[in-house]
Structures are given as C-alpha cells and as structure tokens.
C-alpha cells in the first residue's frame, strides 16, 4: 500500500498522472478496496499512447525511467531534479514505507524540495500537514460495500473523532505508547470545538498494544472500538487524523 501512496505523492509533486499496476484486475486488495478512476494502469496508458499517436506527435517512444530507492547507487532521490525528466513514465521502485518519498525534503534542487514542502509541510513543525498519507488514502481508496458495511456495524453508526493506527510489529516499547497518547492529545487540541468525551478508534497489528494503551486513553477519551489492522484501510477514509 505504501508503494501506491508513494507513487501518488510523487504524482502530486511532479504534477503527473498516477499509474497503478498493469491492469485493474491486478490492483492489490481488490476484494476489500475500490480504487479511484482518476488513476491509470500501464495497459491503459499504452492504449492511449497508441490511440492518440503520441510517438509521432511528440517524437518519442513510451519508455520508462526506473529509480531504485533500495539501492543507493541507483537512486536520484536526493541529487536529481525530477521535474526536468522528460520520460513519459517514471517508476519509483523499492519504496516499501513512508520514508522514500520524504527524502525529497532533502533534495538539493530548490524546486524539488519546495514541491515536497508543499506536500508534507515544514520539517521542523509537527503540526504541519500531519496526515498526508491519510489524505492520499482518502482520495485514492474507498472500501468495498462489504467492508463498509462491516465497519459501520462495528462503529454502530457513530463516526470516531480520532483514529490511531499503530503498526507495532515486534515493538513493545513504552515510549511508543507515550508517543501515541501525545499524538492523540495534539489531534484533539486542534479541534475548534472542545469535545467532552472524544471517541477514539485504535487500529493495530498487535492486540496487546490496544490492551496496554486503553487505560491511558480512558482518562480523557472513549475508546469506541479496538480493532486489528485489516480495518485500517476502511476506517481511515472517514477520519481526519492518522
């Protein structure tokens, strides 16, 4: 999923179209998620390229430039001006988490760094655009009807005020819990209207995390549901915070 979100972020930064997969049948999580029609598949791009005779009109073939973030010798994420690239298709490869796209904040070319700053906000401000990937999800993804009905059943028709997603893996640090609590408090403090007992939804791949953090949240919030990670893709659609 982060590969798709990274591609979406890059498409915004470069003002290019978003390509997801070869065909729509190969879109990931197809049984659970519907993807926006404003994206393209590579098969659709090839069809449109031939249909509009772009090879003759623009004098260039439909070629792809690959940048491999996983291999330092093969990536231009810091030192190259991607806005100057004329290749029809750019594939930012090896982006398995949120880190890769944020490297553009370190790009040596001002226009690339500025494009990243517009998307992600100022590096030294925690309150500056904290939910970029949540907003990208909101635009790109929507739950299928079956998943939406399941989430509505769990939420009992009441939208949460804050949703927290914690992908813990093997992390059992108390600092992670403390950071999560502070994150929720900051999110709640940004509300223009104070909520007496805000509703908080927890989503995690680690059941013990939910058990451990709930007592800290119960002091100032109502933990509406405790959920595992497979709900995350759907819940984030209706939530203003990650």
JSON list of C-alpha atoms in Angstrom, two decimals, residues 38-221:
[
{"chain": "A", "resi": 38, "resn": "UNK", "atom": "CA", "xyz": [-8.55, 9.21, -11.83]},
{"chain": "A", "resi": 39, "resn": "UNK", "atom": "CA", "xyz": [-5.59, 6.81, -11.83]},
{"chain": "A", "resi": 40, "resn": "UNK", "atom": "CA", "xyz": [-4.40, 4.78, -14.82]},
{"chain": "A", "resi": 41, "resn": "UNK", "atom": "CA", "xyz": [-2.98, 1.35, -15.42]},
{"chain": "A", "resi": 42, "resn": "UNK", "atom": "CA", "xyz": [0.07, 0.86, -17.63]},
{"chain": "A", "resi": 43, "resn": "UNK", "atom": "CA", "xyz": [-2.11, -1.06, -20.08]},
{"chain": "A", "resi": 44, "resn": "UNK", "atom": "CA", "xyz": [-4.45, 1.94, -20.33]},
{"chain": "A", "resi": 45, "resn": "UNK", "atom": "CA", "xyz": [-1.53, 4.32, -20.84]},
{"chain": "A", "resi": 46, "resn": "UNK", "atom": "CA", "xyz": [-0.14, 2.17, -23.66]},
{"chain": "A", "resi": 47, "resn": "UNK", "atom": "CA", "xyz": [-3.58, 2.07, -25.30]},
{"chain": "A", "resi": 48, "resn": "UNK", "atom": "CA", "xyz": [-3.99, 5.85, -25.10]},
{"chain": "A", "resi": 49, "resn": "UNK", "atom": "CA", "xyz": [-0.42, 6.36, -26.37]},
{"chain": "A", "resi": 50, "resn": "UNK", "atom": "CA", "xyz": [-1.19, 4.33, -29.49]},
{"chain": "A", "resi": 51, "resn": "UNK", "atom": "CA", "xyz": [-4.70, 5.74, -29.94]},
{"chain": "A", "resi": 52, "resn": "UNK", "atom": "CA", "xyz": [-3.50, 9.35, -29.99]},
{"chain": "A", "resi": 53, "resn": "UNK", "atom": "CA", "xyz": [-0.35, 8.53, -31.98]},
{"chain": "A", "resi": 54, "resn": "UNK", "atom": "CA", "xyz": [1.87, 10.11, -29.35]},
{"chain": "A", "resi": 55, "resn": "UNK", "atom": "CA", "xyz": [5.03, 8.57, -30.80]},
{"chain": "A", "resi": 56, "resn": "UNK", "atom": "CA", "xyz": [4.58, 10.66, -33.97]},
{"chain": "A", "resi": 57, "resn": "UNK", "atom": "CA", "xyz": [3.02, 13.69, -32.30]},
{"chain": "A", "resi": 58, "resn": "UNK", "atom": "CA", "xyz": [5.72, 14.10, -29.65]},
{"chain": "A", "resi": 59, "resn": "UNK", "atom": "CA", "xyz": [8.57, 12.32, -31.40]},
{"chain": "A", "resi": 60, "resn": "UNK", "atom": "CA", "xyz": [9.37, 9.90, -28.60]},
{"chain": "A", "resi": 61, "resn": "UNK", "atom": "CA", "xyz": [8.59, 6.34, -27.62]},
{"chain": "A", "resi": 62, "resn": "UNK", "atom": "CA", "xyz": [6.73, 5.31, -24.50]},
{"chain": "A", "resi": 63, "resn": "UNK", "atom": "CA", "xyz": [9.69, 4.49, -22.30]},
{"chain": "A", "resi": 64, "resn": "UNK", "atom": "CA", "xyz": [10.00, 4.14, -18.56]},
{"chain": "A", "resi": 65, "resn": "UNK", "atom": "CA", "xyz": [12.69, 5.55, -16.29]},
{"chain": "A", "resi": 66, "resn": "UNK", "atom": "CA", "xyz": [13.27, 3.49, -13.15]},
{"chain": "A", "resi": 67, "resn": "UNK", "atom": "CA", "xyz": [14.71, 4.91, -9.95]},
{"chain": "A", "resi": 68, "resn": "UNK", "atom": "CA", "xyz": [15.54, 2.22, -7.39]},
{"chain": "A", "resi": 69, "resn": "UNK", "atom": "CA", "xyz": [15.38, 3.64, -3.88]},
{"chain": "A", "resi": 70, "resn": "UNK", "atom": "CA", "xyz": [16.59, 0.38, -2.31]},
{"chain": "A", "resi": 71, "resn": "UNK", "atom": "CA", "xyz": [19.99, 0.72, -4.00]},
{"chain": "A", "resi": 72, "resn": "UNK", "atom": "CA", "xyz": [21.85, 3.95, -3.20]},
{"chain": "A", "resi": 73, "resn": "UNK", "atom": "CA", "xyz": [23.88, 3.76, -6.41]},
{"chain": "A", "resi": 74, "resn": "UNK", "atom": "CA", "xyz": [20.68, 3.61, -8.48]},
{"chain": "A", "resi": 75, "resn": "UNK", "atom": "CA", "xyz": [18.57, 6.35, -6.90]},
{"chain": "A", "resi": 76, "resn": "UNK", "atom": "CA", "xyz": [18.41, 10.04, -7.74]},
{"chain": "A", "resi": 77, "resn": "UNK", "atom": "CA", "xyz": [16.01, 10.96, -4.97]},
{"chain": "A", "resi": 78, "resn": "UNK", "atom": "CA", "xyz": [18.38, 13.49, -3.37]},
{"chain": "A", "resi": 79, "resn": "UNK", "atom": "CA", "xyz": [20.62, 14.74, -6.15]},
{"chain": "A", "resi": 80, "resn": "UNK", "atom": "CA", "xyz": [18.46, 14.94, -9.30]},
{"chain": "A", "resi": 81, "resn": "UNK", "atom": "CA", "xyz": [15.80, 17.37, -10.49]},
{"chain": "A", "resi": 82, "resn": "UNK", "atom": "CA", "xyz": [12.93, 15.02, -11.29]},
{"chain": "A", "resi": 83, "resn": "UNK", "atom": "CA", "xyz": [10.87, 17.89, -12.70]},
{"chain": "A", "resi": 84, "resn": "UNK", "atom": "CA", "xyz": [13.31, 18.10, -15.60]},
{"chain": "A", "resi": 85, "resn": "UNK", "atom": "CA", "xyz": [12.89, 14.43, -16.56]},
{"chain": "A", "resi": 86, "resn": "UNK", "atom": "CA", "xyz": [11.14, 14.07, -19.92]},
{"chain": "A", "resi": 87, "resn": "UNK", "atom": "CA", "xyz": [10.49, 10.33, -19.73]},
{"chain": "A", "resi": 88, "resn": "UNK", "atom": "CA", "xyz": [6.77, 9.57, -20.18]},
{"chain": "A", "resi": 89, "resn": "UNK", "atom": "CA", "xyz": [6.71, 7.10, -17.25]},
{"chain": "A", "resi": 90, "resn": "UNK", "atom": "CA", "xyz": [8.72, 7.26, -14.02]},
{"chain": "A", "resi": 91, "resn": "UNK", "atom": "CA", "xyz": [8.79, 4.24, -11.73]},
{"chain": "A", "resi": 92, "resn": "UNK", "atom": "CA", "xyz": [9.98, 4.96, -8.19]},
{"chain": "A", "resi": 93, "resn": "UNK", "atom": "CA", "xyz": [10.94, 1.42, -7.25]},
{"chain": "A", "resi": 94, "resn": "UNK", "atom": "CA", "xyz": [11.69, -0.15, -3.87]},
{"chain": "A", "resi": 95, "resn": "UNK", "atom": "CA", "xyz": [9.54, 2.17, -1.76]},
{"chain": "A", "resi": 96, "resn": "UNK", "atom": "CA", "xyz": [8.24, -0.10, 0.98]},
{"chain": "A", "resi": 97, "resn": "UNK", "atom": "CA", "xyz": [7.31, 2.53, 3.58]},
{"chain": "A", "resi": 98, "resn": "UNK", "atom": "CA", "xyz": [6.74, 6.27, 4.02]},
{"chain": "A", "resi": 99, "resn": "UNK", "atom": "CA", "xyz": [10.44, 7.15, 4.16]},
{"chain": "A", "resi": 100, "resn": "UNK", "atom": "CA", "xyz": [11.34, 7.14, 0.46]},
{"chain": "A", "resi": 101, "resn": "UNK", "atom": "CA", "xyz": [9.07, 9.97, -0.68]},
{"chain": "A", "resi": 102, "resn": "UNK", "atom": "CA", "xyz": [10.08, 12.12, 2.30]},
{"chain": "A", "resi": 103, "resn": "UNK", "atom": "CA", "xyz": [13.69, 12.01, 1.11]},
{"chain": "A", "resi": 104, "resn": "UNK", "atom": "CA", "xyz": [12.67, 14.67, -1.41]},
{"chain": "A", "resi": 105, "resn": "UNK", "atom": "CA", "xyz": [12.67, 17.10, 1.52]},
{"chain": "A", "resi": 106, "resn": "UNK", "atom": "CA", "xyz": [16.47, 16.70, 1.32]},
{"chain": "A", "resi": 107, "resn": "UNK", "atom": "CA", "xyz": [16.71, 17.17, -2.45]},
{"chain": "A", "resi": 108, "resn": "UNK", "atom": "CA", "xyz": [19.45, 19.59, -3.48]},
{"chain": "A", "resi": 109, "resn": "UNK", "atom": "CA", "xyz": [17.30, 21.21, -6.17]},
{"chain": "A", "resi": 110, "resn": "UNK", "atom": "CA", "xyz": [15.11, 24.00, -4.74]},
{"chain": "A", "resi": 111, "resn": "UNK", "atom": "CA", "xyz": [12.08, 23.29, -6.91]},
{"chain": "A", "resi": 112, "resn": "UNK", "atom": "CA", "xyz": [12.03, 19.61, -5.93]},
{"chain": "A", "resi": 113, "resn": "UNK", "atom": "CA", "xyz": [12.47, 20.43, -2.25]},
{"chain": "A", "resi": 114, "resn": "UNK", "atom": "CA", "xyz": [9.76, 23.10, -2.45]},
{"chain": "A", "resi": 115, "resn": "UNK", "atom": "CA", "xyz": [7.37, 20.62, -4.09]},
{"chain": "A", "resi": 116, "resn": "UNK", "atom": "CA", "xyz": [7.99, 18.23, -1.20]},
{"chain": "A", "resi": 117, "resn": "UNK", "atom": "CA", "xyz": [7.50, 21.02, 1.36]},
{"chain": "A", "resi": 118, "resn": "UNK", "atom": "CA", "xyz": [4.16, 21.98, -0.21]},
{"chain": "A", "resi": 119, "resn": "UNK", "atom": "CA", "xyz": [3.01, 18.37, 0.16]},
{"chain": "A", "resi": 120, "resn": "UNK", "atom": "CA", "xyz": [4.50, 17.46, 3.54]},
{"chain": "A", "resi": 121, "resn": "UNK", "atom": "CA", "xyz": [4.79, 20.82, 5.27]},
{"chain": "A", "resi": 122, "resn": "UNK", "atom": "CA", "xyz": [7.73, 22.26, 7.19]},
{"chain": "A", "resi": 123, "resn": "UNK", "atom": "CA", "xyz": [10.15, 19.66, 8.54]},
{"chain": "A", "resi": 124, "resn": "UNK", "atom": "CA", "xyz": [10.50, 21.28, 11.95]},
{"chain": "A", "resi": 125, "resn": "UNK", "atom": "CA", "xyz": [6.78, 21.54, 12.65]},
{"chain": "A", "resi": 126, "resn": "UNK", "atom": "CA", "xyz": [4.91, 18.50, 13.99]},
{"chain": "A", "resi": 127, "resn": "UNK", "atom": "CA", "xyz": [1.59, 20.23, 13.31]},
{"chain": "A", "resi": 128, "resn": "UNK", "atom": "CA", "xyz": [2.42, 20.90, 9.66]},
{"chain": "A", "resi": 129, "resn": "UNK", "atom": "CA", "xyz": [0.40, 18.57, 7.44]},
{"chain": "A", "resi": 130, "resn": "UNK", "atom": "CA", "xyz": [0.48, 15.56, 9.82]},
{"chain": "A", "resi": 131, "resn": "UNK", "atom": "CA", "xyz": [-1.88, 13.39, 7.77]},
{"chain": "A", "resi": 132, "resn": "UNK", "atom": "CA", "xyz": [-0.55, 13.48, 4.21]},
{"chain": "A", "resi": 133, "resn": "UNK", "atom": "CA", "xyz": [-0.84, 9.74, 3.68]},
{"chain": "A", "resi": 134, "resn": "UNK", "atom": "CA", "xyz": [-4.31, 9.69, 5.24]},
{"chain": "A", "resi": 135, "resn": "UNK", "atom": "CA", "xyz": [-5.43, 12.38, 2.80]},
{"chain": "A", "resi": 136, "resn": "UNK", "atom": "CA", "xyz": [-3.91, 10.47, -0.12]},
{"chain": "A", "resi": 137, "resn": "UNK", "atom": "CA", "xyz": [-5.80, 7.37, 1.00]},
{"chain": "A", "resi": 138, "resn": "UNK", "atom": "CA", "xyz": [-8.97, 9.44, 1.18]},
{"chain": "A", "resi": 139, "resn": "UNK", "atom": "CA", "xyz": [-8.58, 10.48, -2.48]},
{"chain": "A", "resi": 140, "resn": "UNK", "atom": "CA", "xyz": [-7.34, 7.19, -3.93]},
{"chain": "A", "resi": 141, "resn": "UNK", "atom": "CA", "xyz": [-9.17, 4.50, -1.96]},
{"chain": "A", "resi": 142, "resn": "UNK", "atom": "CA", "xyz": [-12.65, 3.66, -0.83]},
{"chain": "A", "resi": 143, "resn": "UNK", "atom": "CA", "xyz": [-13.90, 0.49, 0.89]},
{"chain": "A", "resi": 144, "resn": "UNK", "atom": "CA", "xyz": [-15.94, -2.04, -0.99]},
{"chain": "A", "resi": 145, "resn": "UNK", "atom": "CA", "xyz": [-19.56, -2.31, 0.06]},
{"chain": "A", "resi": 146, "resn": "UNK", "atom": "CA", "xyz": [-19.00, -5.43, 2.18]},
{"chain": "A", "resi": 147, "resn": "UNK", "atom": "CA", "xyz": [-16.14, -3.83, 4.11]},
{"chain": "A", "resi": 148, "resn": "UNK", "atom": "CA", "xyz": [-18.03, -0.55, 4.56]},
{"chain": "A", "resi": 149, "resn": "UNK", "atom": "CA", "xyz": [-20.99, -2.42, 6.00]},
{"chain": "A", "resi": 150, "resn": "UNK", "atom": "CA", "xyz": [-18.71, -4.36, 8.37]},
{"chain": "A", "resi": 151, "resn": "UNK", "atom": "CA", "xyz": [-17.03, -1.18, 9.63]},
{"chain": "A", "resi": 152, "resn": "UNK", "atom": "CA", "xyz": [-20.40, 0.57, 10.06]},
{"chain": "A", "resi": 153, "resn": "UNK", "atom": "CA", "xyz": [-21.58, -2.41, 12.11]},
{"chain": "A", "resi": 154, "resn": "UNK", "atom": "CA", "xyz": [-18.51, -2.17, 14.36]},
{"chain": "A", "resi": 155, "resn": "UNK", "atom": "CA", "xyz": [-18.82, 1.61, 14.76]},
{"chain": "A", "resi": 156, "resn": "UNK", "atom": "CA", "xyz": [-22.58, 1.31, 15.36]},
{"chain": "A", "resi": 157, "resn": "UNK", "atom": "CA", "xyz": [-23.24, 4.25, 13.07]},
{"chain": "A", "resi": 158, "resn": "UNK", "atom": "CA", "xyz": [-21.15, 6.74, 15.08]},
{"chain": "A", "resi": 159, "resn": "UNK", "atom": "CA", "xyz": [-18.07, 8.28, 13.44]},
{"chain": "A", "resi": 160, "resn": "UNK", "atom": "CA", "xyz": [-14.94, 8.48, 15.63]},
{"chain": "A", "resi": 161, "resn": "UNK", "atom": "CA", "xyz": [-13.28, 11.79, 16.39]},
{"chain": "A", "resi": 162, "resn": "UNK", "atom": "CA", "xyz": [-9.75, 10.38, 16.09]},
{"chain": "A", "resi": 163, "resn": "UNK", "atom": "CA", "xyz": [-8.37, 7.19, 14.59]},
{"chain": "A", "resi": 164, "resn": "UNK", "atom": "CA", "xyz": [-4.92, 5.98, 15.62]},
{"chain": "A", "resi": 165, "resn": "UNK", "atom": "CA", "xyz": [-3.06, 3.40, 13.54]},
{"chain": "A", "resi": 166, "resn": "UNK", "atom": "CA", "xyz": [-0.08, 1.73, 15.20]},
{"chain": "A", "resi": 167, "resn": "UNK", "atom": "CA", "xyz": [1.88, -0.85, 13.20]},
{"chain": "A", "resi": 168, "resn": "UNK", "atom": "CA", "xyz": [3.87, -2.25, 16.07]},
{"chain": "A", "resi": 169, "resn": "UNK", "atom": "CA", "xyz": [5.43, -5.40, 14.58]},
{"chain": "A", "resi": 170, "resn": "UNK", "atom": "CA", "xyz": [7.74, -6.58, 17.41]},
{"chain": "A", "resi": 171, "resn": "UNK", "atom": "CA", "xyz": [7.99, -3.21, 19.14]},
{"chain": "A", "resi": 172, "resn": "UNK", "atom": "CA", "xyz": [6.96, -3.34, 22.79]},
{"chain": "A", "resi": 173, "resn": "UNK", "atom": "CA", "xyz": [8.44, -0.03, 23.93]},
{"chain": "A", "resi": 174, "resn": "UNK", "atom": "CA", "xyz": [6.52, 2.04, 26.48]},
{"chain": "A", "resi": 175, "resn": "UNK", "atom": "CA", "xyz": [7.76, 5.07, 24.56]},
{"chain": "A", "resi": 176, "resn": "UNK", "atom": "CA", "xyz": [5.59, 4.05, 21.62]},
{"chain": "A", "resi": 177, "resn": "UNK", "atom": "CA", "xyz": [2.51, 4.13, 23.83]},
{"chain": "A", "resi": 178, "resn": "UNK", "atom": "CA", "xyz": [3.50, 7.51, 25.31]},
{"chain": "A", "resi": 179, "resn": "UNK", "atom": "CA", "xyz": [4.09, 8.95, 21.82]},
{"chain": "A", "resi": 180, "resn": "UNK", "atom": "CA", "xyz": [0.71, 7.63, 20.65]},
{"chain": "A", "resi": 181, "resn": "UNK", "atom": "CA", "xyz": [-1.10, 9.21, 23.61]},
{"chain": "A", "resi": 182, "resn": "UNK", "atom": "CA", "xyz": [0.58, 12.54, 22.97]},
{"chain": "A", "resi": 183, "resn": "UNK", "atom": "CA", "xyz": [-0.30, 12.33, 19.29]},
{"chain": "A", "resi": 184, "resn": "UNK", "atom": "CA", "xyz": [-3.98, 11.85, 20.13]},
{"chain": "A", "resi": 185, "resn": "UNK", "atom": "CA", "xyz": [-3.92, 14.72, 22.61]},
{"chain": "A", "resi": 186, "resn": "UNK", "atom": "CA", "xyz": [-2.39, 17.04, 19.98]},
{"chain": "A", "resi": 187, "resn": "UNK", "atom": "CA", "xyz": [-5.01, 15.99, 17.46]},
{"chain": "A", "resi": 188, "resn": "UNK", "atom": "CA", "xyz": [-7.81, 16.70, 19.93]},
{"chain": "A", "resi": 189, "resn": "UNK", "atom": "CA", "xyz": [-6.32, 20.07, 20.89]},
{"chain": "A", "resi": 190, "resn": "UNK", "atom": "CA", "xyz": [-6.58, 21.20, 17.26]},
{"chain": "A", "resi": 191, "resn": "UNK", "atom": "CA", "xyz": [-10.37, 20.85, 17.27]},
{"chain": "A", "resi": 192, "resn": "UNK", "atom": "CA", "xyz": [-12.09, 24.23, 17.17]},
{"chain": "A", "resi": 193, "resn": "UNK", "atom": "CA", "xyz": [-14.90, 22.89, 19.35]},
{"chain": "A", "resi": 194, "resn": "UNK", "atom": "CA", "xyz": [-13.95, 21.04, 22.51]},
{"chain": "A", "resi": 195, "resn": "UNK", "atom": "CA", "xyz": [-15.45, 17.57, 22.86]},
{"chain": "A", "resi": 196, "resn": "UNK", "atom": "CA", "xyz": [-16.38, 16.39, 26.34]},
{"chain": "A", "resi": 197, "resn": "UNK", "atom": "CA", "xyz": [-15.60, 12.72, 25.72]},
{"chain": "A", "resi": 198, "resn": "UNK", "atom": "CA", "xyz": [-13.99, 12.26, 22.28]},
{"chain": "A", "resi": 199, "resn": "UNK", "atom": "CA", "xyz": [-14.35, 8.89, 20.59]},
{"chain": "A", "resi": 200, "resn": "UNK", "atom": "CA", "xyz": [-11.05, 7.22, 19.70]},
{"chain": "A", "resi": 201, "resn": "UNK", "atom": "CA", "xyz": [-10.60, 4.21, 17.43]},
{"chain": "A", "resi": 202, "resn": "UNK", "atom": "CA", "xyz": [-7.45, 2.12, 17.78]},
{"chain": "A", "resi": 203, "resn": "UNK", "atom": "CA", "xyz": [-6.11, 0.04, 14.92]},
{"chain": "A", "resi": 204, "resn": "UNK", "atom": "CA", "xyz": [-3.06, -2.17, 15.35]},
{"chain": "A", "resi": 205, "resn": "UNK", "atom": "CA", "xyz": [-1.46, -5.42, 14.26]},
{"chain": "A", "resi": 206, "resn": "UNK", "atom": "CA", "xyz": [-0.67, -6.14, 17.92]},
{"chain": "A", "resi": 207, "resn": "UNK", "atom": "CA", "xyz": [-3.63, -6.91, 20.22]},
{"chain": "A", "resi": 208, "resn": "UNK", "atom": "CA", "xyz": [-1.53, -6.36, 23.35]},
{"chain": "A", "resi": 209, "resn": "UNK", "atom": "CA", "xyz": [-0.88, -2.75, 22.31]},
{"chain": "A", "resi": 210, "resn": "UNK", "atom": "CA", "xyz": [-4.59, -1.99, 22.41]},
{"chain": "A", "resi": 211, "resn": "UNK", "atom": "CA", "xyz": [-4.87, -3.52, 25.86]},
{"chain": "A", "resi": 212, "resn": "UNK", "atom": "CA", "xyz": [-1.89, -1.53, 27.15]},
{"chain": "A", "resi": 213, "resn": "UNK", "atom": "CA", "xyz": [-2.82, 1.89, 25.76]},
{"chain": "A", "resi": 214, "resn": "UNK", "atom": "CA", "xyz": [-6.55, 1.83, 26.61]},
{"chain": "A", "resi": 215, "resn": "UNK", "atom": "CA", "xyz": [-6.10, 2.78, 30.33]},
{"chain": "A", "resi": 216, "resn": "UNK", "atom": "CA", "xyz": [-4.11, 5.87, 29.32]},
{"chain": "A", "resi": 217, "resn": "UNK", "atom": "CA", "xyz": [-6.81, 6.98, 26.89]},
{"chain": "A", "resi": 218, "resn": "UNK", "atom": "CA", "xyz": [-9.72, 6.22, 29.21]},
{"chain": "A", "resi": 219, "resn": "UNK", "atom": "CA", "xyz": [-8.72, 9.23, 31.32]},
{"chain": "A", "resi": 220, "resn": "UNK", "atom": "CA", "xyz": [-9.85, 11.68, 28.66]},
{"chain": "A", "resi": 221, "resn": "UNK", "atom": "CA", "xyz": [-11.46, 9.73, 25.81]}
]
